[in-house]
Amino acid sequence: MKDTLSNANFPLTSTGATYHLGCSPGQLANRIIIVGDFSRARRIAALFDDAASKQGIFENHSSRQFLTLTGTFHSTPVSVVAIGMGFPLVDFFLREARKVVQGEMCVIRLGSCGSLDKTIGLGSVVVPRRSHGVVRNYDWFHEGTSDEERRGSKPYQVTRGIDVEPGVHDALLAELEGNKPAADEELFNGHPPSCVGGVVNGSADSFYSSQGRSDPAFWDENEGWVEEMVKGWGMQTLEMETFVLQSLAHSANKAAEAQGKGEEQRVRTGAVQMIFANRHTSDFIKPQEVDVLERWAGEAVLRTLIGGVELHHTMDDGVWNNQAHKAEK
Ligand code: R1P
Ligand code: URA
């Protein structure tokens, strides 16, 4: 921690920068892509205006490992933020972003996922229409829990699903469809990349146990869990953030409505997921294949943010029109 913070309820520096994300007002645009991986964030920022010369790209790497890159895409302010992985990181990000961004926001998660659906393999990019939370039941594993109590409960739980806003889903899918990469005989067994909409997703609290991966080093009780998720909830993909993003955006929107600011403070969300793992064949994507999917999906999400999703407001003042900030770290 390098700065003095005040207010234990919501710690901020003297310039209004938040504790973990580390951005002050004007450093984050209201059109945002969140990713798990620094290199994906940089690959997307390479599509920003003037990216070749790095002119106009603001970069902030917080001491808590959030990397924010802000610039413009076709002259509209946008940010891409590498937040890392899992439920808590989405919570840090969305609450702290809400603190520093004025007005409406649109946040799209562009992440990788595993496919449970035999018809959706490596080389596919999907747009979920619904997401469920999938969580380990820590009490079930507690040493104080009796066998009888265990029989009456389950080691994993699935939340009710949250639907993605249809307009955001459709805009993302249209952008992906409009610009598909060509087939390359070296990649994806020579098949052209494809996109699929209307997918049911599960966001799990672990890459391992709650996604049904077996690990002899741990007591996970998850044999048959993948099949249960498919049969019980129709799940097709598993990753670790989309559900929490949707759920917290709903909470932000409810709070804004209660304060009479429902329209002007609205948080809109959506997700695009690239299949990195095929859970049927156990195949995993190759680095050259990641390149192709990230460029394609990154551009589609940027285009959606600036044109496909109607946001009534663009923030006027910020690093996108103040080059003096661009080298700030
Ligand atoms: C696990 O490997 C990570 O990959 C997926 C999951 O949601 C999780 O964050 O997304 P990212 O590729 O965006 O990190
Ligand atoms: N990310 C996940 O969370 N799961 C996978 O199987 C692949 C990527």
Short mmCIF file of C-alpha atoms and ligand atoms in Angstrom, two decimals:
data_model
loop_
_atom_site.label_atom_id
_atom_site.label_comp_id
_atom_site.label_asym_id
_atom_site.label_seq_id
_atom_site.Cartn_x
_atom_site.Cartn_y
_atom_site.Cartn_z
CA MET A 1 0.00 0.00 0.00
CA LYS A 2 1.62 3.27 -1.06
CA ASP A 3 -1.07 5.90 -0.37
CA THR A 4 -2.77 7.14 2.78
CA LEU A 5 -6.40 6.08 2.83
CA SER A 6 -9.31 7.55 4.72
CA ASN A 7 -12.74 6.10 5.55
CA ALA A 8 -12.66 2.50 6.74
CA ASN A 9 -16.14 1.92 5.29
CA PHE A 10 -15.01 2.71 1.72
CA PRO A 11 -11.30 3.53 1.72
CA LEU A 12 -10.19 6.27 -0.71
CA THR A 13 -6.98 8.22 -1.27
CA SER A 14 -6.90 12.02 -1.25
CA THR A 15 -7.40 12.01 -5.07
CA GLY A 16 -10.44 9.71 -4.75
CA ALA A 17 -8.62 6.55 -5.90
CA THR A 18 -10.11 3.34 -4.54
CA TYR A 19 -8.11 0.96 -2.35
CA HIS A 20 -7.76 -2.07 -4.67
CA LEU A 21 -8.60 -1.00 -8.23
CA GLY A 22 -6.50 2.11 -7.65
CA CYS A 23 -8.35 4.35 -10.14
CA SER A 24 -9.50 7.91 -9.43
CA PRO A 25 -12.52 9.54 -11.10
CA GLY A 26 -11.70 10.17 -14.78
CA GLN A 27 -9.36 7.20 -15.14
CA LEU A 28 -12.00 4.60 -15.95
CA ALA A 29 -14.45 4.98 -18.85
CA ASN A 30 -18.11 3.98 -18.50
CA ARG A 31 -17.73 1.34 -21.25
CA ILE A 32 -15.58 -1.40 -19.79
CA ILE A 33 -14.32 -4.88 -20.66
CA ILE A 34 -13.14 -7.01 -17.75
CA VAL A 35 -10.79 -9.94 -18.33
CA GLY A 36 -8.82 -12.34 -16.16
CA ASP A 37 -5.47 -12.05 -17.81
CA PHE A 38 -2.99 -9.17 -18.34
CA SER A 39 -1.98 -10.31 -21.80
CA ARG A 40 -5.63 -10.40 -22.94
CA ALA A 41 -6.10 -6.86 -21.63
CA ARG A 42 -3.05 -5.66 -23.57
CA ARG A 43 -4.15 -7.46 -26.72
CA ILE A 44 -7.53 -5.68 -26.55
CA ALA A 45 -5.96 -2.30 -25.77
CA ALA A 46 -3.84 -2.77 -28.91
CA LEU A 47 -7.10 -2.18 -30.81
CA PHE A 48 -7.64 1.25 -29.20
CA ASP A 49 -7.15 4.42 -31.29
CA ASP A 50 -3.45 5.37 -31.56
CA ALA A 51 -2.44 2.14 -29.84
CA ALA A 52 0.58 1.61 -32.06
CA SER A 53 2.28 4.68 -30.61
CA LYS A 54 0.72 4.12 -27.17
CA GLN A 55 -0.35 7.75 -27.39
CA GLY A 56 -3.59 8.16 -25.55
CA ILE A 57 -3.52 4.90 -23.59
CA PHE A 58 -3.65 5.46 -19.86
CA GLU A 59 -2.26 2.61 -17.77
CA ASN A 60 -2.68 1.97 -14.07
CA HIS A 61 -1.32 -1.18 -12.45
CA SER A 62 -2.57 -1.18 -8.88
CA SER A 63 -0.60 -2.68 -6.03
CA ARG A 64 -3.44 -5.24 -5.73
CA GLN A 65 -2.82 -6.41 -9.31
CA PHE A 66 -5.67 -4.74 -11.17
CA LEU A 67 -4.43 -3.51 -14.56
CA THR A 68 -6.55 -0.71 -16.06
CA LEU A 69 -5.98 0.44 -19.65
CA THR A 70 -8.11 3.37 -20.78
CA GLY A 71 -8.25 5.04 -24.17
CA THR A 72 -10.67 5.52 -27.03
CA PHE A 73 -12.05 3.17 -29.65
CA HIS A 74 -13.42 4.98 -32.72
CA SER A 75 -13.18 8.12 -30.57
CA THR A 76 -15.39 6.78 -27.74
CA PRO A 77 -13.77 6.36 -24.29
CA VAL A 78 -13.35 2.71 -23.27
CA SER A 79 -11.43 0.79 -20.62
CA VAL A 80 -10.19 -2.75 -20.40
CA VAL A 81 -9.39 -4.00 -16.90
CA ALA A 82 -7.59 -7.22 -15.98
CA ILE A 83 -9.21 -8.01 -12.65
CA GLY A 84 -8.00 -11.56 -12.09
CA MET A 85 -10.25 -14.50 -11.35
CA GLY A 86 -13.21 -15.47 -9.22
CA PHE A 87 -16.16 -14.05 -7.31
CA PRO A 88 -14.35 -11.67 -4.89
CA LEU A 89 -12.42 -9.92 -7.66
CA VAL A 90 -15.67 -9.07 -9.45
CA ASP A 91 -16.99 -7.62 -6.19
CA PHE A 92 -13.88 -5.46 -5.71
CA PHE A 93 -14.03 -4.34 -9.29
CA LEU A 94 -17.70 -3.47 -9.66
CA ARG A 95 -18.06 -1.65 -6.35
CA GLU A 96 -14.89 0.38 -6.86
CA ALA A 97 -15.68 1.09 -10.51
CA ARG A 98 -19.16 2.28 -9.52
CA LYS A 99 -17.49 4.66 -7.05
CA VAL A 100 -15.37 6.41 -9.70
CA VAL A 101 -17.54 6.23 -12.84
CA GLN A 102 -20.32 8.77 -13.22
CA GLY A 103 -23.68 7.80 -14.67
CA GLU A 104 -24.57 4.73 -16.71
CA MET A 105 -22.02 1.99 -17.17
CA CYS A 106 -21.76 -1.09 -19.36
CA VAL A 107 -19.43 -3.87 -18.22
CA ILE A 108 -18.77 -6.95 -20.36
CA ARG A 109 -16.76 -9.92 -19.12
CA LEU A 110 -14.59 -11.42 -21.85
CA GLY A 111 -13.30 -14.64 -20.37
CA SER A 112 -12.36 -18.21 -21.10
CA CYS A 113 -14.50 -21.16 -20.04
CA GLY A 114 -14.86 -24.91 -20.16
CA SER A 115 -17.53 -26.52 -22.32
CA LEU A 116 -19.85 -29.25 -21.03
CA ASP A 117 -21.71 -29.35 -24.33
CA LYS A 118 -20.52 -31.88 -26.94
CA THR A 119 -21.68 -29.57 -29.74
CA ILE A 120 -19.58 -26.60 -28.52
CA GLY A 121 -15.88 -27.37 -28.77
CA LEU A 122 -12.54 -25.57 -28.91
CA GLY A 123 -12.72 -22.76 -31.44
CA SER A 124 -16.14 -21.64 -30.27
CA VAL A 125 -16.99 -18.36 -28.62
CA VAL A 126 -20.30 -18.25 -26.77
CA VAL A 127 -22.64 -15.57 -25.50
CA PRO A 128 -24.53 -16.70 -22.40
CA ARG A 129 -28.22 -15.85 -22.01
CA ARG A 130 -28.36 -17.04 -18.40
CA SER A 131 -25.87 -17.64 -15.63
CA HIS A 132 -26.11 -19.59 -12.35
CA GLY A 133 -23.74 -19.49 -9.38
CA VAL A 134 -22.17 -22.87 -8.50
CA VAL A 135 -20.75 -23.02 -4.99
CA ARG A 136 -19.09 -25.50 -2.69
CA ASN A 137 -21.16 -26.10 0.45
CA TYR A 138 -18.45 -25.58 3.05
CA ASP A 139 -20.71 -26.78 5.88
CA TRP A 140 -21.13 -30.13 4.14
CA PHE A 141 -17.35 -30.61 4.37
CA HIS A 142 -17.10 -29.29 7.95
CA GLU A 143 -15.61 -31.78 10.39
CA GLY A 144 -18.51 -31.13 12.78
CA THR A 145 -21.14 -32.18 10.21
CA SER A 146 -22.62 -35.64 10.88
CA ASP A 147 -23.20 -38.30 8.21
CA GLU A 148 -26.94 -37.86 8.71
CA GLU A 149 -26.68 -34.10 8.13
CA ARG A 150 -24.62 -34.81 5.02
CA ARG A 151 -27.29 -37.15 3.66
CA GLY A 152 -29.81 -34.32 4.04
CA SER A 153 -27.77 -31.76 2.09
CA LYS A 154 -25.51 -31.53 -0.95
CA PRO A 155 -21.78 -30.84 -1.27
CA TYR A 156 -22.42 -28.29 -4.04
CA GLN A 157 -25.24 -25.79 -4.55
CA VAL A 158 -26.56 -24.01 -7.62
CA THR A 159 -28.25 -20.62 -7.37
CA ARG A 160 -31.24 -19.46 -9.37
CA GLY A 161 -30.20 -18.25 -12.81
CA ILE A 162 -29.94 -14.60 -13.82
CA ASP A 163 -30.77 -13.72 -17.42
CA VAL A 164 -28.49 -11.49 -19.45
CA GLU A 165 -30.25 -8.44 -20.87
CA PRO A 166 -31.48 -9.64 -24.31
CA GLY A 167 -30.32 -6.45 -26.07
CA VAL A 168 -26.76 -6.89 -24.83
CA HIS A 169 -26.76 -10.62 -25.67
CA ASP A 170 -28.01 -9.97 -29.22
CA ALA A 171 -25.61 -7.09 -29.87
CA LEU A 172 -22.60 -9.18 -28.78
CA LEU A 173 -23.67 -12.12 -30.93
CA ALA A 174 -24.27 -9.91 -33.98
CA GLU A 175 -20.79 -8.39 -33.68
CA LEU A 176 -19.19 -11.83 -33.35
CA GLU A 177 -21.13 -13.19 -36.31
CA GLY A 178 -20.32 -10.19 -38.46
CA ASN A 179 -16.57 -10.66 -38.30
CA LYS A 180 -15.69 -14.37 -38.00
CA PRO A 181 -12.05 -15.39 -38.53
CA ALA A 182 -11.34 -17.63 -41.51
CA ALA A 183 -10.38 -21.29 -41.14
CA ASP A 184 -6.66 -22.03 -40.76
CA GLU A 185 -5.47 -25.59 -41.25
CA GLU A 186 -3.03 -25.24 -38.31
CA LEU A 187 -5.74 -24.22 -35.84
CA PHE A 188 -8.84 -25.93 -34.40
CA ASN A 189 -8.23 -29.00 -36.61
CA GLY A 190 -8.80 -26.81 -39.66
CA HIS A 191 -12.35 -25.80 -38.62
CA PRO A 192 -13.33 -22.13 -38.73
CA PRO A 193 -14.04 -20.53 -35.33
CA SER A 194 -17.76 -20.33 -34.59
CA CYS A 195 -20.03 -18.42 -32.24
CA VAL A 196 -23.07 -19.64 -30.34
CA GLY A 197 -25.68 -17.59 -28.51
CA GLY A 198 -28.36 -18.46 -25.98
CA VAL A 199 -25.97 -20.49 -23.83
CA VAL A 200 -26.61 -21.45 -20.17
CA ASN A 201 -23.56 -20.78 -18.03
CA GLY A 202 -22.45 -21.71 -14.52
CA SER A 203 -20.02 -19.46 -12.65
CA ALA A 204 -18.23 -21.60 -10.11
CA ASP A 205 -16.36 -20.61 -6.96
CA SER A 206 -13.50 -22.96 -7.89
CA PHE A 207 -11.80 -23.99 -11.11
CA TYR A 208 -11.50 -27.44 -9.54
CA SER A 209 -14.02 -28.89 -7.08
CA SER A 210 -17.24 -27.07 -7.97
CA GLN A 211 -16.46 -27.43 -11.69
CA GLY A 212 -16.38 -31.20 -11.16
CA ARG A 213 -12.64 -31.71 -11.76
CA SER A 214 -11.24 -34.68 -9.89
CA ASP A 215 -8.24 -34.17 -7.62
CA PRO A 216 -7.06 -37.13 -5.54
CA ALA A 217 -5.21 -34.74 -3.20
CA PHE A 218 -8.53 -33.36 -1.86
CA TRP A 219 -11.84 -34.73 -0.52
CA ASP A 220 -14.23 -33.10 -3.00
CA GLU A 221 -17.14 -35.54 -3.36
CA ASN A 222 -17.82 -34.34 -6.90
CA GLU A 223 -18.04 -37.51 -8.98
CA GLY A 224 -21.00 -37.16 -11.35
CA TRP A 225 -21.35 -33.43 -10.55
CA VAL A 226 -20.80 -32.31 -14.16
CA GLU A 227 -23.57 -34.63 -15.37
CA GLU A 228 -25.87 -33.29 -12.61
CA MET A 229 -25.27 -29.68 -13.66
CA VAL A 230 -26.04 -30.57 -17.27
CA LYS A 231 -29.20 -32.55 -16.44
CA GLY A 232 -30.51 -30.34 -13.64
CA TRP A 233 -29.84 -26.87 -15.02
CA GLY A 234 -28.95 -27.38 -18.68
CA MET A 235 -25.48 -25.98 -18.11
CA GLN A 236 -23.24 -25.72 -21.17
CA THR A 237 -20.26 -23.67 -19.97
CA LEU A 238 -18.39 -23.17 -16.70
CA GLU A 239 -16.28 -20.20 -15.73
CA MET A 240 -15.91 -18.09 -12.58
CA GLU A 241 -17.27 -14.52 -12.85
CA THR A 242 -20.34 -13.92 -15.04
CA PHE A 243 -23.00 -14.78 -12.43
CA VAL A 244 -21.51 -12.46 -9.81
CA LEU A 245 -21.22 -9.61 -12.31
CA GLN A 246 -24.91 -10.03 -13.18
CA SER A 247 -26.01 -10.35 -9.57
CA LEU A 248 -24.05 -7.32 -8.31
CA ALA A 249 -25.21 -5.18 -11.24
CA HIS A 250 -28.78 -6.05 -10.23
CA SER A 251 -28.01 -4.90 -6.67
CA ALA A 252 -26.49 -1.65 -7.94
CA ASN A 253 -29.53 -1.04 -10.12
CA LYS A 254 -31.94 -1.72 -7.25
CA ALA A 255 -30.04 0.73 -5.02
CA ALA A 256 -30.03 3.39 -7.78
CA GLU A 257 -33.79 2.94 -8.35
CA ALA A 258 -34.46 3.35 -4.64
CA GLN A 259 -32.59 6.68 -4.83
CA GLY A 260 -34.61 7.81 -7.88
CA LYS A 261 -31.57 7.41 -10.20
CA GLY A 262 -32.56 4.17 -11.90
CA GLU A 263 -31.99 5.40 -15.47
CA GLU A 264 -29.05 7.70 -15.06
CA GLN A 265 -27.03 5.30 -12.85
CA ARG A 266 -27.89 2.04 -14.58
CA VAL A 267 -25.24 -0.69 -14.78
CA ARG A 268 -25.61 -2.93 -17.83
CA THR A 269 -23.68 -6.18 -18.14
CA GLY A 270 -23.05 -9.08 -20.45
CA ALA A 271 -20.46 -11.73 -21.20
CA VAL A 272 -18.57 -13.43 -23.99
CA GLN A 273 -16.84 -16.71 -23.23
CA MET A 274 -14.13 -18.42 -25.27
CA ILE A 275 -13.97 -22.21 -24.99
CA PHE A 276 -10.48 -23.06 -23.70
CA ALA A 277 -11.29 -26.50 -22.23
CA ASN A 278 -13.42 -29.28 -23.68
CA ARG A 279 -14.60 -31.26 -20.66
CA HIS A 280 -15.72 -34.22 -22.82
CA THR A 281 -12.51 -34.79 -24.74
CA SER A 282 -10.21 -33.15 -22.15
CA ASP A 283 -8.62 -31.08 -24.95
CA PHE A 284 -7.17 -27.68 -24.02
CA ILE A 285 -6.64 -24.74 -26.37
CA LYS A 286 -3.18 -23.90 -27.86
CA PRO A 287 -1.58 -20.43 -27.49
CA GLN A 288 -1.87 -19.65 -31.25
CA GLU A 289 -5.59 -20.48 -31.04
CA VAL A 290 -6.02 -18.19 -28.02
CA ASP A 291 -4.55 -15.35 -30.13
CA VAL A 292 -7.22 -15.74 -32.80
CA LEU A 293 -10.18 -15.97 -30.40
CA GLU A 294 -9.04 -13.07 -28.21
CA ARG A 295 -8.57 -10.72 -31.17
CA TRP A 296 -11.91 -11.66 -32.70
CA ALA A 297 -13.90 -11.55 -29.46
CA GLY A 298 -12.03 -8.47 -28.16
CA GLU A 299 -12.93 -6.45 -31.22
CA ALA A 300 -16.55 -7.67 -31.14
CA VAL A 301 -16.93 -6.59 -27.51
CA LEU A 302 -15.35 -3.18 -28.20
CA ARG A 303 -17.72 -2.65 -31.12
CA THR A 304 -20.69 -3.65 -29.00
CA LEU A 305 -19.68 -1.22 -26.27
CA ILE A 306 -19.44 1.73 -28.62
CA GLY A 307 -22.39 0.97 -30.89
CA GLY A 308 -24.43 -2.10 -30.01
CA VAL A 309 -25.44 -1.13 -26.50
CA GLU A 310 -27.26 2.12 -26.08
CA LEU A 311 -25.67 4.18 -23.34
CA HIS A 312 -27.03 7.68 -23.15
CA HIS A 313 -23.99 9.16 -21.65
CA THR A 314 -20.26 9.44 -22.22
CA MET A 315 -18.14 10.94 -19.47
CA ASP A 316 -16.67 14.27 -20.56
CA ASP A 317 -13.60 14.61 -18.42
CA GLY A 318 -11.01 11.92 -18.13
CA VAL A 319 -7.67 10.58 -19.20
CA TRP A 320 -9.08 9.95 -22.70
CA ASN A 321 -8.91 13.67 -23.37
CA ASN A 322 -6.05 14.57 -21.10
CA GLN A 323 -2.77 13.20 -22.37
CA ALA A 324 -0.89 14.41 -19.29
CA HIS A 325 -2.30 11.45 -17.37
CA LYS A 326 -1.24 8.80 -19.79
CA ALA A 327 2.04 7.81 -18.18
CA GLU A 328 0.67 7.84 -14.63
CA LYS A 329 1.33 4.55 -12.84
C1 R1P B 1 -9.75 -19.87 -14.75
O1 R1P B 1 -8.73 -20.41 -15.52
C2 R1P B 1 -10.14 -18.49 -15.21
O2 R1P B 1 -10.49 -18.54 -16.61
C3 R1P B 1 -11.79 -17.97 -16.83
C4 R1P B 1 -12.47 -18.23 -15.50
O3 R1P B 1 -13.64 -17.49 -15.38
C5 R1P B 1 -11.38 -17.96 -14.50
O4 R1P B 1 -11.24 -16.60 -14.25
O5 R1P B 1 -11.82 -16.62 -17.18
P1 R1P B 1 -10.55 -15.70 -17.60
O6 R1P B 1 -9.92 -16.40 -18.77
O7 R1P B 1 -11.12 -14.38 -17.99
O8 R1P B 1 -9.67 -15.59 -16.41
N1 URA B 2 -12.07 -21.33 -17.08
C1 URA B 2 -12.78 -22.04 -16.19
O1 URA B 2 -13.21 -21.52 -15.16
N2 URA B 2 -12.98 -23.34 -16.45
C2 URA B 2 -12.49 -23.97 -17.53
O2 URA B 2 -12.69 -25.18 -17.69
C3 URA B 2 -11.73 -23.21 -18.46
C4 URA B 2 -11.54 -21.88 -18.21
#
